[in-house]
PDB file of C-alpha atoms in Angstrom:
ATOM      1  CA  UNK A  13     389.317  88.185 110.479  1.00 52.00           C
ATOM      2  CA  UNK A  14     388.244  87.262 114.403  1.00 52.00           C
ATOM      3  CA  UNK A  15     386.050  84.474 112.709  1.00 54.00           C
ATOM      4  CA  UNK A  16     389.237  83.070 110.779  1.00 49.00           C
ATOM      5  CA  UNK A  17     391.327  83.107 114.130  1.00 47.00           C
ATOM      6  CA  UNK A  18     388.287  81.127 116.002  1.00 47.00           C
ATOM      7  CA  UNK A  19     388.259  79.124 113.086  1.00 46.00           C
ATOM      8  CA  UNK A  20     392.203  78.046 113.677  1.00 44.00           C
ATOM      9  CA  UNK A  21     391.453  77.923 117.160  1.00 44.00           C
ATOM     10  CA  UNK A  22     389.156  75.066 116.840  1.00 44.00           C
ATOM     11  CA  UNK A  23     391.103  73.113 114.320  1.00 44.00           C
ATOM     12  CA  UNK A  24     393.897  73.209 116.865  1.00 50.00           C
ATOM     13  CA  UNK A  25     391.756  72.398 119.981  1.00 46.00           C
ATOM     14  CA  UNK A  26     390.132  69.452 118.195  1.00 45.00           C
ATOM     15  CA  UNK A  27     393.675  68.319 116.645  1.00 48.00           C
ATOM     16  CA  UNK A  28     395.200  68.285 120.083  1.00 53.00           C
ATOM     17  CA  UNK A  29     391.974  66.331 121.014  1.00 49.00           C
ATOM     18  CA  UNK A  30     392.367  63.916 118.246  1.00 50.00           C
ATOM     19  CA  UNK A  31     396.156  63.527 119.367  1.00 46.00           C
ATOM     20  CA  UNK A  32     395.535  62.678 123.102  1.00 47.00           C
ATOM     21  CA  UNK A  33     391.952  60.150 122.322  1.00 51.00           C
ATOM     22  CA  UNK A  34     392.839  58.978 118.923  1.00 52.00           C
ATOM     23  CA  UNK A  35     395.701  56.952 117.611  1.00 63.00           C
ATOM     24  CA  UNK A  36     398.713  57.927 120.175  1.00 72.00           C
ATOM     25  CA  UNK A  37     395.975  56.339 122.606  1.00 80.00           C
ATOM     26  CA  UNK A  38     397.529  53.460 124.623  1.00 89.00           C
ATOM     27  CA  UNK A  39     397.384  51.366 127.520  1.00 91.00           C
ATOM     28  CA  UNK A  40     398.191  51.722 131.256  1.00 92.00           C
ATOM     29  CA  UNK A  41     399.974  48.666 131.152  1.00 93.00           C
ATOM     30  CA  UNK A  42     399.737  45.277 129.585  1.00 93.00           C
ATOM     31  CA  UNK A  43     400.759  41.516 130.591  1.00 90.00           C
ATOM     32  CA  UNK A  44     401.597  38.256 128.686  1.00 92.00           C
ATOM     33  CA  UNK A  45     400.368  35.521 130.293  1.00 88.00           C
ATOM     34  CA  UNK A  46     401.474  33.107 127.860  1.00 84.00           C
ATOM     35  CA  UNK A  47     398.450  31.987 127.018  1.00 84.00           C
ATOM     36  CA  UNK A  48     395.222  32.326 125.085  1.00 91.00           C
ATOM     37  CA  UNK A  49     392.861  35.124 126.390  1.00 93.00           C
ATOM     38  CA  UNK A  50     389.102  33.768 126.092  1.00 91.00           C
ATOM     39  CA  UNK A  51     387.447  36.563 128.683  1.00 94.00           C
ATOM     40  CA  UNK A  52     387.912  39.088 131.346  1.00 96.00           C
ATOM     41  CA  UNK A  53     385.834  41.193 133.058  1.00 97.00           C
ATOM     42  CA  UNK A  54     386.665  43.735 135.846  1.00 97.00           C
ATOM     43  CA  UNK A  55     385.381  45.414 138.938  1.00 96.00           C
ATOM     44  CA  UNK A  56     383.023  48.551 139.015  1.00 95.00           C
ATOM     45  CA  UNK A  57     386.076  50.377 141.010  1.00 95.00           C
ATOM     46  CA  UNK A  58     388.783  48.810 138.352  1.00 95.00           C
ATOM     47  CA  UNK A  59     390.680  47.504 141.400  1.00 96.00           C
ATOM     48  CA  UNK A  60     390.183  44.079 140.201  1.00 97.00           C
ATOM     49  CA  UNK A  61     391.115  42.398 136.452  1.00 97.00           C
ATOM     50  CA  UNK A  62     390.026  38.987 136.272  1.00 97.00           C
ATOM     51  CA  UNK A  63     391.231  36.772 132.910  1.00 96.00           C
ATOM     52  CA  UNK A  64     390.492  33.229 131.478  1.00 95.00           C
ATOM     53  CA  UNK A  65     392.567  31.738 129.383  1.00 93.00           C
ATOM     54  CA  UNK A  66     393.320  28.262 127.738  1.00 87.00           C
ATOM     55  CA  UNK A  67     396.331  26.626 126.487  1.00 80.00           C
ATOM     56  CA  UNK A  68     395.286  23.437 124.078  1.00 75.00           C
ATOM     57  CA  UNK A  69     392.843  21.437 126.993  1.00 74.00           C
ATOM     58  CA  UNK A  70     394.193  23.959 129.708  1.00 84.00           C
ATOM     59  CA  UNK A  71     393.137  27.220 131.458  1.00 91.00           C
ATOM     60  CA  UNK A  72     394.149  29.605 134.042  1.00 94.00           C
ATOM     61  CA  UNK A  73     391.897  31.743 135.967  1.00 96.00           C
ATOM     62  CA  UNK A  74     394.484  34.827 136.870  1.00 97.00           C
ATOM     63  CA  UNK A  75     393.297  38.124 139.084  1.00 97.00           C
ATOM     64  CA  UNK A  76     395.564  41.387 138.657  1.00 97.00           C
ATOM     65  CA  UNK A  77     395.093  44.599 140.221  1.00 96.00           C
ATOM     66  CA  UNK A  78     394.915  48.140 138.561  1.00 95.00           C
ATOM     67  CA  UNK A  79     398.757  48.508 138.743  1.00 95.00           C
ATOM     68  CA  UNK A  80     399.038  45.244 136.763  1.00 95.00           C
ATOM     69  CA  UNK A  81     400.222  43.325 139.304  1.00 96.00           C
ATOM     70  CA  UNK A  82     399.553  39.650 139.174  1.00 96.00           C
ATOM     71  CA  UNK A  83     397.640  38.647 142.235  1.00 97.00           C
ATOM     72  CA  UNK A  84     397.422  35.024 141.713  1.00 97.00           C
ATOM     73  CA  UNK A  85     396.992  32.398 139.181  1.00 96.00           C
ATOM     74  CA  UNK A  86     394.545  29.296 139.747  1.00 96.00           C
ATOM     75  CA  UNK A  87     395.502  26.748 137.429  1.00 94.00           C
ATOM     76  CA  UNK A  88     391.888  25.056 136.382  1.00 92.00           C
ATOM     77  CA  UNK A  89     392.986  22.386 134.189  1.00 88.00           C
ATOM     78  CA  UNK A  90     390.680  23.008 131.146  1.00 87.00           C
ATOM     79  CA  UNK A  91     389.731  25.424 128.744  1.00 89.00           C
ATOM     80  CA  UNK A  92     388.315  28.874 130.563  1.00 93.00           C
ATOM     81  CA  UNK A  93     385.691  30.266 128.288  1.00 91.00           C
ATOM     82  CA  UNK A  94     383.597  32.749 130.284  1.00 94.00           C
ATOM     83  CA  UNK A  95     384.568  34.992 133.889  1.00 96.00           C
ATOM     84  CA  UNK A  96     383.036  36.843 136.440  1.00 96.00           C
ATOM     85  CA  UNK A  97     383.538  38.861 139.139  1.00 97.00           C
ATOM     86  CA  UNK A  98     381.407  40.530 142.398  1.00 97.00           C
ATOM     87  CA  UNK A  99     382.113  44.615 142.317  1.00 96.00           C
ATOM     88  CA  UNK A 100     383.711  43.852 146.007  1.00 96.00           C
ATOM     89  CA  UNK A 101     386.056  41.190 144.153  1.00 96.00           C
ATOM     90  CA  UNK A 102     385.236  38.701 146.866  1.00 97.00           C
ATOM     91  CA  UNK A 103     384.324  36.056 144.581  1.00 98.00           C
ATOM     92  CA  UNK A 104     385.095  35.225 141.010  1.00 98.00           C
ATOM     93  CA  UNK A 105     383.073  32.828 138.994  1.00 97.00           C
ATOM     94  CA  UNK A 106     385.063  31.054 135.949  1.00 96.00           C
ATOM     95  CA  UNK A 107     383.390  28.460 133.231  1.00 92.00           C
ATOM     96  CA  UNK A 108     384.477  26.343 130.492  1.00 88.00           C
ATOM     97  CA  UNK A 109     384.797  22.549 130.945  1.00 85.00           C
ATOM     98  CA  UNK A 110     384.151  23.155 134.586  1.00 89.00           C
ATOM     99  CA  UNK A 111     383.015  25.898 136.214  1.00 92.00           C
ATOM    100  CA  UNK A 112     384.373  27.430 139.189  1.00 95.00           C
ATOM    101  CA  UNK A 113     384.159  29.537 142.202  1.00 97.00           C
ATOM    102  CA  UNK A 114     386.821  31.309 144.136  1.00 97.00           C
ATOM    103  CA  UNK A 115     387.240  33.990 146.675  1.00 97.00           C
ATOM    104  CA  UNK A 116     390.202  37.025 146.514  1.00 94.00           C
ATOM    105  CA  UNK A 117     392.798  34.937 147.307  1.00 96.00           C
ATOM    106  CA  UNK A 118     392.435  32.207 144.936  1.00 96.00           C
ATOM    107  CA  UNK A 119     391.510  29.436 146.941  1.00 97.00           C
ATOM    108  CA  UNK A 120     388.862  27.388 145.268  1.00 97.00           C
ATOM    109  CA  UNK A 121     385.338  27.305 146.960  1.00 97.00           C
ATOM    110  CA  UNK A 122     383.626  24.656 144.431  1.00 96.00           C
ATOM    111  CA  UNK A 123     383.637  23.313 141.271  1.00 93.00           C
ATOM    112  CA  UNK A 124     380.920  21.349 139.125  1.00 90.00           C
ATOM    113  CA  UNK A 125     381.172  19.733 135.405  1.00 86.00           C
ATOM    114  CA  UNK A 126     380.423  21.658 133.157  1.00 83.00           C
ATOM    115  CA  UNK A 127     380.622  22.485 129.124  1.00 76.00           C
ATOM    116  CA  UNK A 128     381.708  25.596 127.511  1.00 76.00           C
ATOM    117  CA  UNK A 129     380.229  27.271 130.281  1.00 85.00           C
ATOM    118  CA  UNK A 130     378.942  30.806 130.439  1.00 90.00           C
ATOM    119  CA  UNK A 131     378.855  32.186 133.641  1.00 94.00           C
ATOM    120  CA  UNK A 132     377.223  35.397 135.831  1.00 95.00           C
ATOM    121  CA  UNK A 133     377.245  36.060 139.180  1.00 96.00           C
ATOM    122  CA  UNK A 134     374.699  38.789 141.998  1.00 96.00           C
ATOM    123  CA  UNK A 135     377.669  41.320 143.299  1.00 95.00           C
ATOM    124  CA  UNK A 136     376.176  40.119 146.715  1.00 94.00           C
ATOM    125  CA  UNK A 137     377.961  35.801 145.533  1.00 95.00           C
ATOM    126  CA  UNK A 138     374.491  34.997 146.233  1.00 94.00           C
ATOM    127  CA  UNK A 139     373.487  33.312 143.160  1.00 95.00           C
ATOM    128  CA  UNK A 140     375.697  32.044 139.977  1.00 95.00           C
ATOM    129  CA  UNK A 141     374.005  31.299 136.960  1.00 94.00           C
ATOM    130  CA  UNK A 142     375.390  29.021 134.516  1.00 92.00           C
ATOM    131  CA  UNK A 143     374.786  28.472 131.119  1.00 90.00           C
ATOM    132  CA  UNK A 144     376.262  25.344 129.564  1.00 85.00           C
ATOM    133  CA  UNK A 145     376.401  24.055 126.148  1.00 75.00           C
ATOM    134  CA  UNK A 146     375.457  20.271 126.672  1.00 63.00           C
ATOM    135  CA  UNK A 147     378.343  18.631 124.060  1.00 60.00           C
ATOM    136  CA  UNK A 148     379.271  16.653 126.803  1.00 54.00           C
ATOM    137  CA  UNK A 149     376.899  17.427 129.512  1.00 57.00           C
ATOM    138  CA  UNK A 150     373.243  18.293 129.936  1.00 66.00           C
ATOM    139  CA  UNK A 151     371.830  20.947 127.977  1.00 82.00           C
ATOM    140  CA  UNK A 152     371.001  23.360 130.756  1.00 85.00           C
ATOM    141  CA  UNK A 153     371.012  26.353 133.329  1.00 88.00           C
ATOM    142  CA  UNK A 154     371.828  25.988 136.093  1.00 90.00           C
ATOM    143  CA  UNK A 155     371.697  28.313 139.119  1.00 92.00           C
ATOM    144  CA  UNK A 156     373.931  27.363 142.322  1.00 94.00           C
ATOM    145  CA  UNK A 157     374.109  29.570 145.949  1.00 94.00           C
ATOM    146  CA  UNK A 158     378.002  30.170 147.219  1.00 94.00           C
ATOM    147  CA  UNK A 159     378.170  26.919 148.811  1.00 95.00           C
ATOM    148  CA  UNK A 160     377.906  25.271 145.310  1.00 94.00           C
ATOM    149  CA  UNK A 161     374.110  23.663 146.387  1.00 92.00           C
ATOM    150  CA  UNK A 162     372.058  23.476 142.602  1.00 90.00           C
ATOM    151  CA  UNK A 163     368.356  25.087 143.579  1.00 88.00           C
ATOM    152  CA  UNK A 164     367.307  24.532 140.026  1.00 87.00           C
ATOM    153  CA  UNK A 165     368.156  23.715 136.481  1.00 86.00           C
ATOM    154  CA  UNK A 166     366.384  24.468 132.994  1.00 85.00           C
ATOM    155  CA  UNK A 167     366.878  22.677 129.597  1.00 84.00           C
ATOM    156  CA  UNK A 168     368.802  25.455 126.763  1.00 81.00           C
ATOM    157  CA  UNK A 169     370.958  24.790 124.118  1.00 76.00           C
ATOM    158  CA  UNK A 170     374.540  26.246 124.674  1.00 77.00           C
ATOM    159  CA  UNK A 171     372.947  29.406 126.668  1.00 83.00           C
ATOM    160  CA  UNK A 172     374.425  32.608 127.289  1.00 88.00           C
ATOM    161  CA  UNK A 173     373.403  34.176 130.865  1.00 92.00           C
ATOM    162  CA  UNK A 174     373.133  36.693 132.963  1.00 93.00           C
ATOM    163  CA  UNK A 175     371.534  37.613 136.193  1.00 93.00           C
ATOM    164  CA  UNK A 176     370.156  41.031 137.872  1.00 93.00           C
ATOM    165  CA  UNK A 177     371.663  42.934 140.463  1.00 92.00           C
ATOM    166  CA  UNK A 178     369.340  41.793 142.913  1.00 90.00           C
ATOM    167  CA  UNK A 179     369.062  38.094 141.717  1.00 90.00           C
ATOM    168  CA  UNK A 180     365.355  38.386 140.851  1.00 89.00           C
ATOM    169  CA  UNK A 181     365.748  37.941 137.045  1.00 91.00           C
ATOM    170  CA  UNK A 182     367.535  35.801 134.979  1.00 91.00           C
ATOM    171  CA  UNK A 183     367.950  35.877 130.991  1.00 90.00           C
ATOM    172  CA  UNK A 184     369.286  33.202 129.111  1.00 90.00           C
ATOM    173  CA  UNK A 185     369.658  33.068 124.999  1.00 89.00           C
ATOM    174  CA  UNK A 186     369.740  29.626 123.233  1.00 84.00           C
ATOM    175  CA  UNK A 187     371.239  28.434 120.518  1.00 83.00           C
ATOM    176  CA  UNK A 188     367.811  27.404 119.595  1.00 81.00           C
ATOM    177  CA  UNK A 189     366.837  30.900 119.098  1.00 86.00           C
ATOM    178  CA  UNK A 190     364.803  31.292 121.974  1.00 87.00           C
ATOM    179  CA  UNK A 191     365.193  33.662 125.046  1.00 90.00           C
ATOM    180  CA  UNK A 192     364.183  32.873 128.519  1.00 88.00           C
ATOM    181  CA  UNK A 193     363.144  34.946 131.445  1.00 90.00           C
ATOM    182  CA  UNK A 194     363.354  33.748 134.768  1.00 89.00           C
ATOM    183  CA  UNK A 195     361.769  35.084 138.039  1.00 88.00           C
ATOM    184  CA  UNK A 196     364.456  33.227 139.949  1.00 83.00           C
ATOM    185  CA  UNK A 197     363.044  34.610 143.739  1.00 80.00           C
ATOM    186  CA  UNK A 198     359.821  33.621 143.049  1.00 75.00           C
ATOM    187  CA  UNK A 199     360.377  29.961 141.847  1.00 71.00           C
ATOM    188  CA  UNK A 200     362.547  29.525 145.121  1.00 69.00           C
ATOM    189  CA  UNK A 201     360.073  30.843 147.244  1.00 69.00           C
ATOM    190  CA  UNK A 202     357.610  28.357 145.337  1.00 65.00           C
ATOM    191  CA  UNK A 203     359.882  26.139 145.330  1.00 59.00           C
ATOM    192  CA  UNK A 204     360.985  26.295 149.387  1.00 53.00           C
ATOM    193  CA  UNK A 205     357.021  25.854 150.422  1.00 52.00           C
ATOM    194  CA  UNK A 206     356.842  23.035 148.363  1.00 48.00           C
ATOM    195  CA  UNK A 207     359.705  21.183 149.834  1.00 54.00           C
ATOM    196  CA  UNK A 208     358.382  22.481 153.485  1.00 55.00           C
ATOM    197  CA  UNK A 209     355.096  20.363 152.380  1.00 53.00           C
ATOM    198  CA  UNK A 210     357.206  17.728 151.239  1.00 52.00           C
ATOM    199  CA  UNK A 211     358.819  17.352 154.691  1.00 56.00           C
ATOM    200  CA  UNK A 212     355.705  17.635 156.634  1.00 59.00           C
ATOM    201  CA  UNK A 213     354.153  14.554 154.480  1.00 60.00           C
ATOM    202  CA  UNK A 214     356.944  12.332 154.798  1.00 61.00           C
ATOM    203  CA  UNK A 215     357.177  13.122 158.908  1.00 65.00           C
ATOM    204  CA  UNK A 216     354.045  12.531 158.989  1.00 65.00           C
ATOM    205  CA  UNK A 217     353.955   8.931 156.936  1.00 65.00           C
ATOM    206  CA  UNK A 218     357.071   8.170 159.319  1.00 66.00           C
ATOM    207  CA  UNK A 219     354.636   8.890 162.426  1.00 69.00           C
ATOM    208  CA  UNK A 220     352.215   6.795 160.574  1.00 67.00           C
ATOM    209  CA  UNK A 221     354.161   3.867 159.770  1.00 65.00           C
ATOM    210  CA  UNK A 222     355.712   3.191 163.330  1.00 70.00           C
ATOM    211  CA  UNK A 223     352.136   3.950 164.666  1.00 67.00           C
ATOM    212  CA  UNK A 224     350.631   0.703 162.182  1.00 64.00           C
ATOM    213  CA  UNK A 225     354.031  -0.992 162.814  1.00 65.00           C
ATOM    214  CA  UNK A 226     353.393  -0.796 166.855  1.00 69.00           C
ATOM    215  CA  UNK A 227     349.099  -1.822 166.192  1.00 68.00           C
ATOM    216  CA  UNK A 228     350.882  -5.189 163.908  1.00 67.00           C
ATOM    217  CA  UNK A 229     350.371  -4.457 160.474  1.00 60.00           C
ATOM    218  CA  UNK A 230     352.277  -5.363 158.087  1.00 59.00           C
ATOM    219  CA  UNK A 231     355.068  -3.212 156.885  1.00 58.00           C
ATOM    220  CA  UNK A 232     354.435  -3.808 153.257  1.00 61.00           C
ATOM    221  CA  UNK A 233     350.616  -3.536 153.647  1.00 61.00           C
ATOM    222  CA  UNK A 234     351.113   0.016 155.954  1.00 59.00           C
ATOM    223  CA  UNK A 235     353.629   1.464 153.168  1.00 62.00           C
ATOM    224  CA  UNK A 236     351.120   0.705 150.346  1.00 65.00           C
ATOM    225  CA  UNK A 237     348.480   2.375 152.053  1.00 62.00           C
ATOM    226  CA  UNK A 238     350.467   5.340 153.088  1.00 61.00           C
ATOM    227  CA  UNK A 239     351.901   5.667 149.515  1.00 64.00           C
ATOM    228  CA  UNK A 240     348.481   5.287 147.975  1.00 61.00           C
ATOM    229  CA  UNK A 241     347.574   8.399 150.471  1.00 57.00           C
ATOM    230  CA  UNK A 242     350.431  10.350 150.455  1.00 55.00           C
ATOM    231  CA  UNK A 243     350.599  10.402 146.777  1.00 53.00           C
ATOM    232  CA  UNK A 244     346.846  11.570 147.026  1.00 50.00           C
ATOM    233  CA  UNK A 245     347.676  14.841 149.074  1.00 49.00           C
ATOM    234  CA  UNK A 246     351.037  15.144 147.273  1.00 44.00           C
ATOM    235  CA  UNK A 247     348.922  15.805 144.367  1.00 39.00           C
ATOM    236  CA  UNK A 248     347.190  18.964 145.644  1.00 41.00           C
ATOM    237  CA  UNK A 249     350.186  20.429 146.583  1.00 37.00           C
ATOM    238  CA  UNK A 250     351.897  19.934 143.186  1.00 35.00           C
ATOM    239  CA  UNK A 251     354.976  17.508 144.787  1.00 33.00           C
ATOM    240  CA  UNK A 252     353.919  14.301 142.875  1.00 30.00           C
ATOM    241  CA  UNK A 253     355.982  10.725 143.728  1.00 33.00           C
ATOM    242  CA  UNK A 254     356.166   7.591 145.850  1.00 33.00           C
ATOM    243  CA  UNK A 255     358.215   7.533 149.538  1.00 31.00           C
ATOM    244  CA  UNK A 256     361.037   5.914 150.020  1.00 31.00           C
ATOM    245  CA  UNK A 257     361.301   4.544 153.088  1.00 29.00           C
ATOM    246  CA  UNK A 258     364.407   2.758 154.741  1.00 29.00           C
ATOM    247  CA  UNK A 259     363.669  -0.192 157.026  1.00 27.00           C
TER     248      UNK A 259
END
């Protein structure tokens, strides 16, 4: 008989549980925009709710809080296909026809052309990774800093992204059924020593030139020398191509 009352027991406990987590479940609170939802994504403490949307060749980029309330809404002016946003909620990345950066309040930091982007941002803003699908752009990957500078790019067709906490590693997948892995800090830090050397061989043709300019040599004649040198040296340090000099 005890067995038979545990037995109830348990079918009541686990009906009550099926009550509360199972089909009476519902939401905190929920918001028409109007619009068509393509993405959201929200912050690690739910304090932020970031959505895309389009509406025909239109998008919104609109941040709520956890109460629901609408923040603001940053009208992009094309579709919004992918979003993104730092755990602090300082800056929120947006792609589709363009792709976007903007801080908490909505003002717009940047904005580069894009297509059907797919975007990912380091919780630090650092780096933002884009992934974009090339129908009317490039084919590529792009990473940018938060001043919008590109420090590289990578041919991929229509690529999804995403980027580590600590912006060492990015992943991309292609529509050509490939997947790529990226040590992002170590092809800037390549990528920084070559552009040091870069600098130091130019100022140093510059020297060069006015040097041969001041001893009356030709311009033409000192150029084509340093060029011919230049692109010697530029050679063992893997930066390969002719200066450009302006008279």
């Amino acid at each position: 008989m005890k067995n038979y009352i545990i037995g109830f027991l348990l079918i009541g406990i686990l009906a009550n549980v099926g009550f509360v987590f199972g089909e009476n479940m519902g939401p905190e609170w929920s918001r028409n925009i109007g619009d068509y939802v393509n993405c959201v994504a929200i912050t690690p403490d739910g304090k932020y709710i970031v959505a895309g949307s389009k509406f025909e060749y239109n998008g919104s980029v609109y941040l709520f809080n956890t109460k629901g309330d609408l923040l603001w809404k940053y009208e992009t002016g094309s579709t919004v296909e992918s979003v993104s946003i730092t755990p602090d909620g300082k800056y929120i990345v947006a792609g589709g026809s363009y792709a976007f950066l903007l801080n908490t309040e909505g003002d717009l930091l940047w904005e580069h052309g894009m297509d059907e982007a797919d975007v990912s941002i380091t919780p630090d803003g650092k780096y933002i990774v884009i992934g974009s699908s090339g129908r009317y752009s490039d084919d590529e990957i792009y990473l940018f800093n938060t001043n919008g500078d590109l420090l590289w790019k990578h041919g991929a067709d229509n690529a999804d992204v995403s980027i580590s906490l600590d912006g060492k590693y990015i992943v991309a997948g292609s529509s050509d059924g490939k997947i790529y892995l990226f040590n992002n800090l170590k092809y800037l830090e390549t990528s920084g020593k070559l552009k040091t050397e870069a600098n130091d061989l130019i100022k140093k043709a510059e020297d060069k030139i006015t040097f041969l300019k001041l001893n009356n040599i030709p311009t033409m004649e000192a150029e084509n020398l340093l060029n011919r040198e230049f692109k010697q040296q530029s050679i063992n340090t893997h930066w390969v191509g002719d200066i450009t000099y302006i008279k």
